[in-house]
């Protein structure tokens, strides 16, 4: 079935679309009530975030927009130490998309939600003119223990920076697809619940965490630097990158530091806890290539010790990167 | 300044866009931290909802997409008796939009948020190809007292239905704009905090509330009917409509029962409390034309006693209504 503008009317066709594509897949007692808003419980401080997803193609090697829209928002909640609980999903659908594809994407979102331990408590469906595209916004709510204080502003000189795994996989997978290049590169899109939980449960004094997404590691480290007043020094030879992605980036002249990811994070914590954090990450799903990649410094800015012994400044991403990467 | 794809990179251009358009206008201590998610407080049960806005034109008589995106989500929270507190805003921007227009829309959203007593605690900005369009998703979080239980399923036979004011204004305003018709019709887009608060504070036993949006009153009453197992009987001569909108609808053959609204609600409550509810609404901003329009019945379905003494069934909206009305 091709979706038409009538499916966005708010009347019977919208109800049919919701019933056939979303209701069963996202089912839970609260969503099933089909009220104007969901009523949910919980205690502690609330963590609230939102993210929109405009990735193209909608399906790519290693994932799709459905998995991505759950992982992206779940990871944002995790980065401040919250336990993600509730997700809202707003679908903006271009007419002409096939309902079978929508169903596949909804399946994928439902599966990612299950993996991440969240439920989709509210949704919205709009249909616009177009040619089969899809945009999804998710918002997330989680709860944070009173004794947890994780913030970019907490980074302090001599803290270590731990990166949870290989950079550039998502960026290279999306770009390979668009360029029609066949290779083995798969997106890393994943929820990082397990590794964050494990680090917090181990009692590590994590100062800051950030997921490394569309602006790349270079942008994230600069954001942490400007929020905290520290600088960062990282070591090129410690940055984990798969051989295939490294070659791909080299051929196309891409900077690994500005390539987008969807299942990687950095944790900034006291230097003496860095190896322990790294071990914990490595023992978790999606963390097998975690590495200590550098440290926070007194001096502002982000610099990299290169493989050949030089030093270069690492800026935020300037210009456009890869449009619609997420 | 025209927005380009680079403004969606997640790097410097995105930061510049956020800084120049959103940060100042939406400023509050939590948003200002620019973290991955906001940390907020509150107690009681949580109400969570989401809505996407794809209205075209972006500005229309009586409002714009900025005001709409706040009011729509705030109203959804109110309809279950929640006090709206926190809003997230995801902007999906088509390249080519002028930043001056974005600023105007952000101003309008900020003003509506202020009126509704909510703060915008998290945001996201994406840029896609296109020609100056804009989509906004908002999600909302509110708190509900433990002793409040408002749900579509609570409607009971003999309950009265109170409508907060004239139908069709938003629909007619959008359609007039698209058809290039000059008239005095203005959108009703408004947050209904004051009237909901006043009714709850007065101790009315409200069984259900719904805002009457894109599917129109016909769709809302059918939804309430199917959730509760009641039916509804309404009186055509009680339905408030301005003369100008009534004429507009008559000329174009539109059914008032399926015209969209963005600042109207129905309350379903025990018949003996109906006049009191109506008085309270009338004393509030946006409620001056409130009326008791009918009652819940044992018999399923929604029927209307017409002005000339006949009776007709009122269905949900079938087909497409007015695409991109909200």
XYZ file of C-alpha atoms in Angstrom:
652
model
C 0.000 0.000 0.000
C 1.309 3.425 -0.946
C 0.796 6.083 1.697
C -1.196 9.127 0.559
C -1.933 12.532 2.062
C -5.250 11.134 3.330
C -3.230 9.052 5.801
C -2.296 12.334 7.483
C -5.861 13.637 7.811
C -6.279 12.771 11.466
C -9.418 10.864 10.525
C -10.132 7.295 9.500
C -7.179 6.802 7.139
C -4.765 7.980 9.846
C -6.343 5.600 12.329
C -5.989 2.748 9.812
C -2.322 3.584 9.249
C -1.598 3.733 12.963
C -3.466 0.485 13.501
C -1.749 -1.434 10.716
C 1.790 -0.112 11.073
C 2.452 1.189 14.577
C -0.061 0.053 17.199
C 0.844 -3.620 17.351
C 4.568 -3.151 16.989
C 4.911 -0.475 19.655
C 2.172 -1.905 21.897
C 2.298 -1.335 25.641
C -0.486 -0.637 28.137
C 0.033 3.116 28.094
C 0.320 3.587 24.327
C -2.594 1.217 23.743
C -4.923 3.667 25.479
C -4.591 6.032 22.494
C -5.046 9.093 24.686
C -3.739 12.578 24.005
C -0.807 11.858 26.260
C 0.626 8.974 28.227
C 0.687 8.727 32.016
C 3.811 7.128 33.357
C 5.494 6.638 36.683
C 8.993 6.945 38.001
C 11.033 8.727 40.594
C 14.195 10.766 40.818
C 15.311 13.642 38.684
C 14.050 13.554 35.137
C 16.281 13.541 32.096
C 14.629 14.843 28.918
C 16.015 14.977 25.391
C 15.011 15.015 21.727
C 16.530 14.190 18.352
C 15.219 14.225 14.792
C 16.339 11.715 12.177
C 16.512 12.590 8.502
C 19.015 9.954 7.388
C 19.034 8.891 3.781
C 18.931 6.113 2.701
C 16.264 4.929 5.136
C 17.866 1.490 5.235
C 21.620 1.011 5.220
C 24.109 -1.689 6.003
C 23.911 -2.419 9.713
C 20.713 -0.534 10.461
C 17.904 1.738 9.386
C 16.173 4.929 10.483
C 13.994 2.920 12.877
C 16.894 1.531 14.869
C 18.714 4.854 14.648
C 15.843 6.932 16.038
C 15.712 4.849 19.200
C 19.470 4.495 19.727
C 20.202 8.188 19.182
C 17.788 9.379 21.829
C 18.522 6.571 24.290
C 22.231 7.382 24.052
C 21.633 11.070 24.755
C 19.836 10.135 27.977
C 22.576 7.712 28.974
C 25.280 10.328 28.552
C 24.189 12.115 31.725
C 23.825 8.937 33.708
C 20.068 8.588 33.270
C 18.230 5.298 32.952
C 16.199 5.680 29.738
C 12.543 4.722 30.190
C 10.064 6.375 27.842
C 10.262 7.352 24.193
C 7.923 9.383 22.004
C 7.951 8.883 18.228
C 6.778 11.480 15.715
C 6.682 10.178 12.139
C 6.625 12.722 9.302
C 5.967 10.598 6.248
C 6.273 11.661 2.619
C 3.406 10.361 0.511
C 4.327 7.489 -1.775
C 6.291 5.495 0.783
C 5.269 1.874 0.814
C 3.575 0.734 3.988
C 5.675 -2.454 3.905
C 8.812 -0.338 4.328
C 7.171 1.624 7.151
C 6.336 -1.658 8.857
C 9.924 -2.866 8.540
C 11.186 0.393 10.042
C 8.636 0.202 12.870
C 9.736 -3.393 13.547
C 13.302 -2.231 13.735
C 12.430 0.616 16.119
C 10.444 -1.761 18.310
C 13.354 -4.194 18.444
C 15.846 -1.446 19.323
C 13.479 -0.185 22.031
C 13.311 -3.679 23.482
C 17.090 -3.981 23.462
C 17.431 -0.590 25.150
C 14.750 -1.334 27.746
C 12.509 1.581 26.802
C 8.865 1.749 25.779
C 7.275 4.021 23.202
C 4.551 5.803 25.146
C 3.346 8.410 22.656
C 3.385 8.907 18.925
C 2.228 11.146 16.142
C 1.839 10.651 12.406
C 1.857 13.343 9.750
C 1.936 12.930 5.971
C 3.427 15.511 3.615
C 3.898 15.747 -0.146
C 7.086 14.202 -1.452
C 8.393 10.990 -2.848
C 8.585 8.312 -0.241
C 10.898 9.931 2.297
C 10.557 9.707 6.048
C 11.621 11.820 9.014
C 11.323 10.637 12.589
C 11.611 12.652 15.760
C 12.025 10.914 19.061
C 12.035 12.450 22.509
C 13.201 10.516 25.534
C 12.566 10.601 29.255
C 14.737 8.878 31.823
C 15.500 9.030 35.522
C 18.751 9.954 37.222
C 19.856 9.053 40.731
C 20.306 12.055 42.978
C 23.969 11.227 43.568
C 24.925 11.206 39.897
C 26.369 14.395 38.459
C 27.709 13.919 34.966
C 28.230 17.010 32.872
C 30.554 18.306 30.180
C 31.524 21.076 32.566
C 33.016 18.558 35.017
C 36.021 17.590 32.881
C 39.229 18.390 34.781
C 42.919 18.467 33.823
C 44.573 15.018 34.030
C 41.275 13.254 33.409
C 41.588 10.476 30.878
C 39.478 10.185 27.742
C 38.171 6.723 26.943
C 36.589 6.033 23.556
C 34.262 3.041 23.304
C 35.346 1.741 19.904
C 36.124 2.229 16.216
C 35.340 5.585 14.653
C 33.723 6.316 11.319
C 31.672 3.149 10.693
C 28.293 4.880 10.377
C 29.637 7.673 8.205
C 31.440 5.267 5.904
C 28.424 2.939 5.648
C 26.073 5.772 4.644
C 28.548 7.259 2.195
C 29.351 3.845 0.668
C 25.654 3.294 0.064
C 25.207 6.677 -1.594
C 28.267 6.196 -3.783
C 27.219 2.683 -4.721
C 30.435 1.213 -3.313
C 30.236 -2.408 -2.182
C 32.275 -3.154 0.908
C 31.925 -4.788 4.306
C 31.434 -1.593 6.301
C 28.366 -1.566 8.544
C 26.856 1.248 10.576
C 27.587 1.051 14.297
C 24.117 2.275 15.339
C 23.536 0.827 18.789
C 22.178 1.668 22.226
C 24.947 2.010 24.808
C 22.876 1.090 27.878
C 24.932 -1.899 28.918
C 28.311 -0.176 29.003
C 27.042 2.948 30.746
C 25.208 0.882 33.358
C 28.284 -1.277 33.914
C 30.550 1.729 34.416
C 28.152 3.388 36.846
C 27.600 0.129 38.740
C 31.374 -0.258 39.076
C 31.440 3.044 40.947
C 33.664 4.861 38.467
C 33.717 8.625 39.007
C 32.719 9.600 35.520
C 32.990 13.352 35.025
C 31.469 13.585 31.547
C 30.151 11.348 28.796
C 29.189 12.195 25.223
C 28.036 10.062 22.357
C 30.127 10.740 19.285
C 27.598 11.494 16.524
C 27.328 13.656 13.416
C 30.064 16.213 14.185
C 32.587 13.457 14.956
C 35.076 13.102 17.804
C 36.714 16.428 16.926
C 33.468 18.314 17.554
C 32.671 16.400 20.749
C 36.096 17.050 22.305
C 35.862 20.737 21.442
C 32.411 20.913 23.030
C 33.708 19.248 26.191
C 36.677 21.623 26.167
C 34.614 24.750 25.861
C 32.090 23.630 28.490
C 34.778 22.766 31.044
C 37.577 25.198 30.271
C 40.038 22.295 29.879
C 41.813 21.272 26.744
C 42.387 17.776 25.405
C 45.402 16.023 24.034
C 44.787 12.823 22.133
C 47.077 10.322 20.443
C 46.442 9.446 16.830
C 47.903 5.973 17.224
C 45.430 5.171 20.009
C 42.297 6.087 18.029
C 40.564 2.835 17.106
C 39.548 2.605 13.438
C 38.939 -0.528 11.406
C 41.343 -1.091 8.535
C 38.498 -0.947 6.043
C 37.175 2.397 7.303
C 40.698 3.809 7.574
C 41.336 2.917 3.929
C 37.952 4.266 2.867
C 38.646 7.565 4.639
C 42.152 7.771 3.218
C 40.988 7.266 -0.365
C 38.231 9.874 -0.048
C 40.275 12.336 1.986
C 37.948 12.170 4.992
C 39.156 13.082 8.470
C 38.342 10.305 10.948
C 37.996 13.011 13.612
C 34.979 14.461 11.822
C 33.265 11.298 10.676
C 29.868 10.563 12.206
C 29.067 7.621 14.455
C 25.889 6.309 16.029
C 27.053 3.841 18.646
C 30.191 5.312 20.142
C 30.831 7.364 23.227
C 33.631 9.009 25.126
C 33.899 8.944 28.893
C 36.077 11.469 30.719
C 37.151 10.354 34.184
C 40.091 10.435 36.629
C 43.215 9.065 34.971
C 43.687 6.259 37.478
C 40.245 4.848 36.615
C 40.794 4.893 32.860
C 42.053 1.366 32.390
C 39.231 -0.010 34.503
C 36.660 1.919 32.424
C 38.245 0.588 29.280
C 38.090 -3.010 30.552
C 34.443 -2.608 31.469
C 33.590 -1.204 28.051
C 35.482 -4.016 26.328
C 33.463 -6.584 28.244
C 30.232 -5.049 26.960
C 28.437 -5.389 23.676
C 29.515 -2.612 21.277
C 32.603 -1.843 23.390
C 35.098 -4.501 22.307
C 37.528 -1.970 20.774
C 37.447 0.596 23.583
C 40.677 2.498 24.179
C 42.143 5.219 26.347
C 42.883 7.841 23.699
C 44.171 10.848 25.550
C 43.779 13.177 28.479
C 42.400 16.518 29.559
C 44.918 19.322 29.915
C 45.200 22.766 31.499
C 45.736 24.318 28.092
C 42.586 25.068 26.115
C 41.752 23.593 22.691
C 42.108 20.089 21.336
C 45.373 18.847 19.951
C 46.487 15.547 18.525
C 49.890 13.927 18.721
C 50.217 12.439 15.277
C 51.567 9.016 14.439
C 54.780 10.508 13.073
C 55.432 12.520 16.215
C 53.964 15.867 15.160
C 51.105 17.769 16.681
C 47.999 19.241 15.061
C 45.003 21.164 16.265
C 41.663 19.408 16.032
C 38.786 21.767 15.296
C 35.054 21.290 15.400
C 33.607 20.159 12.102
C 33.513 23.148 9.761
C 31.280 23.104 6.680
C 28.778 20.461 5.906
C 30.198 17.034 6.711
C 27.842 14.466 5.245
C 24.305 15.871 4.917
C 21.516 13.718 6.299
C 23.885 11.266 7.968
C 21.429 10.785 10.850
C 21.024 34.648 5.798
C 19.825 31.644 3.837
C 20.141 28.352 5.669
C 22.266 25.719 3.908
C 22.915 22.028 4.444
C 26.090 22.976 6.321
C 23.859 24.306 9.096
C 22.838 20.707 9.736
C 26.371 19.328 9.965
C 26.469 19.121 13.744
C 29.654 21.200 13.633
C 30.393 24.894 13.699
C 27.646 26.060 11.335
C 25.033 24.205 13.395
C 26.384 25.779 16.564
C 26.214 29.212 14.923
C 22.617 28.616 13.845
C 21.589 27.454 17.303
C 23.365 30.400 18.883
C 21.873 33.020 16.600
C 18.319 31.696 16.288
C 17.400 29.484 19.217
C 19.661 29.819 22.253
C 18.720 33.331 23.332
C 15.044 33.009 22.549
C 14.522 29.705 24.339
C 17.035 30.433 27.102
C 16.604 28.823 30.518
C 19.179 27.444 32.955
C 18.705 23.861 31.812
C 18.745 24.453 28.050
C 21.668 26.858 28.396
C 23.874 24.000 29.567
C 23.828 22.556 26.029
C 24.131 19.015 27.311
C 22.936 15.853 25.592
C 19.800 15.952 27.701
C 18.187 18.187 30.278
C 17.811 17.391 33.968
C 14.562 18.575 35.424
C 12.612 18.150 38.613
C 9.014 17.501 39.502
C 6.806 15.076 41.311
C 3.651 13.106 40.708
C 2.750 10.974 37.761
C 4.281 12.014 34.508
C 2.316 12.913 31.414
C 4.240 12.523 28.155
C 3.145 13.394 24.622
C 4.448 14.367 21.194
C 3.205 16.104 18.075
C 4.796 17.058 14.755
C 3.857 20.200 12.868
C 3.988 20.391 9.089
C 1.567 23.256 8.545
C 1.832 25.291 5.396
C 1.984 28.260 5.151
C 4.444 28.681 8.023
C 2.796 31.978 8.950
C -0.934 32.508 8.753
C -3.517 34.920 10.050
C -3.630 34.571 13.826
C -0.487 32.520 14.275
C 2.434 30.594 12.860
C 4.096 27.194 13.154
C 6.062 28.430 16.184
C 2.991 29.249 18.238
C 1.233 26.141 16.953
C 4.004 23.727 17.934
C 3.845 24.838 21.552
C 0.050 25.088 21.852
C -0.601 21.699 20.248
C 1.607 19.780 22.637
C 0.646 21.799 25.707
C -3.024 21.148 24.963
C -2.446 17.400 24.650
C -0.931 17.369 28.149
C -3.773 19.458 29.553
C -6.410 17.093 28.196
C -5.565 14.495 30.816
C -5.382 16.986 33.645
C -1.612 17.389 33.624
C 0.212 20.612 34.381
C 2.508 21.120 31.354
C 6.106 21.853 32.365
C 8.777 20.891 29.856
C 8.887 20.979 26.075
C 11.422 19.604 23.608
C 11.699 21.138 20.136
C 13.107 19.336 17.092
C 13.474 21.572 14.047
C 13.788 19.925 10.622
C 14.677 22.810 8.347
C 14.679 22.793 4.556
C 17.688 24.610 3.131
C 16.922 28.016 1.678
C 14.739 29.223 4.527
C 15.710 32.688 5.640
C 17.136 32.879 9.135
C 15.005 35.992 9.779
C 11.877 33.874 9.336
C 13.305 31.188 11.622
C 13.964 33.856 14.229
C 10.408 35.138 13.973
C 9.063 31.617 14.409
C 11.371 30.974 17.363
C 10.185 34.254 18.934
C 6.616 33.132 18.496
C 7.324 29.718 20.053
C 9.101 31.379 22.971
C 6.161 33.716 23.540
C 3.642 30.861 23.408
C 5.792 28.868 25.844
C 5.798 31.814 28.213
C 2.036 32.155 27.971
C 1.595 28.435 28.620
C 4.043 28.398 31.532
C 6.384 25.816 30.001
C 10.095 25.906 29.285
C 11.902 24.417 26.306
C 14.486 22.130 27.879
C 15.925 20.299 24.879
C 16.200 20.872 21.168
C 17.597 19.464 17.966
C 18.293 20.987 14.572
C 18.520 19.159 11.269
C 18.741 20.586 7.766
C 17.486 18.794 4.662
C 17.306 19.625 0.961
C 14.218 21.506 -0.114
C 13.004 25.001 -0.666
C 12.563 26.849 2.574
C 10.076 24.605 4.365
C 10.113 23.758 8.038
C 8.831 20.921 10.202
C 8.826 21.069 13.976
C 8.292 18.251 16.425
C 7.596 19.010 20.037
C 7.307 16.576 22.903
C 5.893 17.603 26.248
C 6.219 16.480 29.828
C 3.833 17.445 32.588
C 2.767 16.275 36.030
C -0.600 14.957 37.125
C -1.992 14.864 40.653
C -2.593 11.346 41.922
C -6.305 12.036 42.415
C -6.958 13.091 38.836
C -8.251 10.469 36.442
C -9.312 11.911 33.133
C -9.638 9.515 30.237
C -11.716 9.054 27.102
C -12.861 5.737 28.541
C -14.573 7.513 31.474
C -17.399 9.064 29.439
C -20.756 7.818 30.783
C -24.350 8.060 29.550
C -26.035 11.357 30.554
C -22.716 13.166 30.730
C -22.854 16.543 29.050
C -20.496 17.667 26.309
C -19.156 21.200 26.613
C -17.320 22.791 23.688
C -14.991 25.690 24.463
C -15.813 27.899 21.478
C -16.283 28.476 17.751
C -15.338 25.679 15.396
C -13.447 25.893 12.136
C -11.389 29.069 12.574
C -7.973 27.455 12.083
C -9.106 25.378 9.113
C -10.740 28.367 7.413
C -7.743 30.629 8.084
C -5.285 28.162 6.523
C -7.538 27.436 3.563
C -8.246 31.148 2.982
C -4.519 31.791 2.858
C -3.911 29.002 0.369
C -6.785 30.108 -1.852
C -5.696 33.747 -1.710
C -9.021 34.812 -0.185
C -8.956 37.980 1.911
C -11.249 37.870 4.908
C -11.178 38.472 8.647
C -10.830 34.844 9.710
C -7.955 34.163 12.108
C -6.579 30.861 13.404
C -7.619 30.032 16.949
C -4.247 28.518 17.881
C -3.964 28.933 21.639
C -2.878 27.141 24.809
C -5.842 26.131 26.962
C -4.030 26.124 30.322
C -6.195 28.754 31.974
C -9.556 27.113 31.304
C -8.397 23.598 32.206
C -6.796 24.836 35.423
C -9.939 26.801 36.318
C -12.214 23.793 35.770
C -9.994 21.499 37.831
C -9.627 24.084 40.590
C -13.418 24.416 40.703
C -13.612 20.736 41.591
C -15.609 19.709 38.517
C -15.687 15.944 37.982
C -14.403 15.967 34.452
C -14.590 12.507 32.916
C -12.784 13.232 29.657
C -11.269 16.122 27.747
C -10.014 16.291 24.178
C -8.656 19.123 22.126
C -10.482 19.350 18.823
C -7.724 19.378 16.185
C -7.178 18.154 12.625
C -9.943 15.526 12.420
C -12.544 17.986 13.736
C -15.254 17.561 16.343
C -16.781 14.634 14.456
C -13.592 12.600 14.789
C -13.083 13.543 18.446
C -16.604 12.540 19.471
C -16.281 9.235 17.635
C -12.969 8.578 19.393
C -14.531 9.312 22.773
C -17.477 7.077 21.838
C -15.363 4.129 20.854
C -13.062 4.442 23.892
C -15.957 4.592 26.358
C -18.660 2.512 24.694
C -21.114 5.429 24.935
C -22.633 7.327 22.072
C -23.126 11.066 21.721
C -26.049 13.186 20.648
C -25.300 16.786 19.767
C -27.465 19.687 18.654
C -26.546 21.524 15.495
C -28.064 24.781 16.717
C -25.840 24.718 19.815
C -22.549 24.356 17.924
C -20.769 27.712 18.086
C -19.472 28.936 14.720
C -18.738 32.500 13.685
C -20.908 33.869 10.901
C -17.862 34.399 8.713
C -16.602 30.816 9.107
C -20.122 29.425 8.672
C -20.473 31.303 5.375
C -16.993 30.254 4.270
C -17.803 26.606 4.999
C -21.181 26.862 3.280
C -19.734 28.315 0.080
C -16.991 25.691 -0.110
C -19.161 22.792 0.991
C -17.084 22.079 4.111
C -18.568 20.248 7.077
C -17.984 22.206 10.292
C -17.829 18.861 12.118
C -14.658 17.932 10.240
C -12.889 21.263 10.166
C -9.639 21.493 12.115
C -9.066 23.687 15.157
C -6.022 24.467 17.281
C -7.424 26.146 20.374
C -10.652 24.351 21.141
C -11.536 21.518 23.474
C -14.469 19.450 24.602
C -15.051 18.465 28.215
C -17.342 15.559 29.079
C -18.698 15.682 32.627
C -21.826 14.950 34.689
C -24.822 16.791 33.229
C -25.533 18.788 36.381
C -22.028 20.321 36.214
C -22.258 21.348 32.563
C -23.517 24.886 32.982
C -20.901 25.569 35.634
C -18.140 24.258 33.320
C -19.479 26.443 30.552
C -19.452 29.540 32.765
C -15.893 28.840 33.839
C -14.750 28.442 30.241
C -16.516 31.640 29.232
C -14.691 33.560 31.941
C -11.343 32.389 30.560
C -9.292 33.609 27.661
C -10.145 31.615 24.494
C -13.412 30.347 26.034
C -15.815 33.234 25.553
C -18.079 31.272 23.172
C -18.224 28.013 25.159
C -21.473 26.064 24.933
C -23.082 22.879 26.134
C -23.575 21.112 22.809
C -24.988 17.701 23.637
C -24.809 14.658 25.822
C -23.498 11.128 26.049
C -26.022 8.357 25.398
C -26.382 4.616 25.926
C -26.624 4.081 22.192
C -23.314 3.866 20.347
C -22.240 6.213 17.561
C -22.498 9.971 17.211
C -25.660 11.605 15.941
C -26.677 15.191 15.418
C -30.110 16.757 15.777
C -30.153 19.155 12.873
C -31.453 22.686 12.907
C -34.530 21.660 10.920
C -35.409 18.872 13.335
C -33.857 15.940 11.505
C -31.114 13.627 12.652
C -27.877 12.630 10.952
C -24.970 10.391 11.815
C -21.635 12.095 12.359
C -18.685 9.988 11.244
C -14.975 10.366 11.770
C -13.264 12.333 9.043
C -12.932 10.107 5.988
C -10.469 10.972 3.231
C -7.922 13.710 3.439
C -9.448 16.810 5.041
C -7.014 19.655 4.530
C -3.457 18.344 4.110
C -0.798 19.995 6.264
C -3.315 21.899 8.358
C -1.111 21.547 11.437
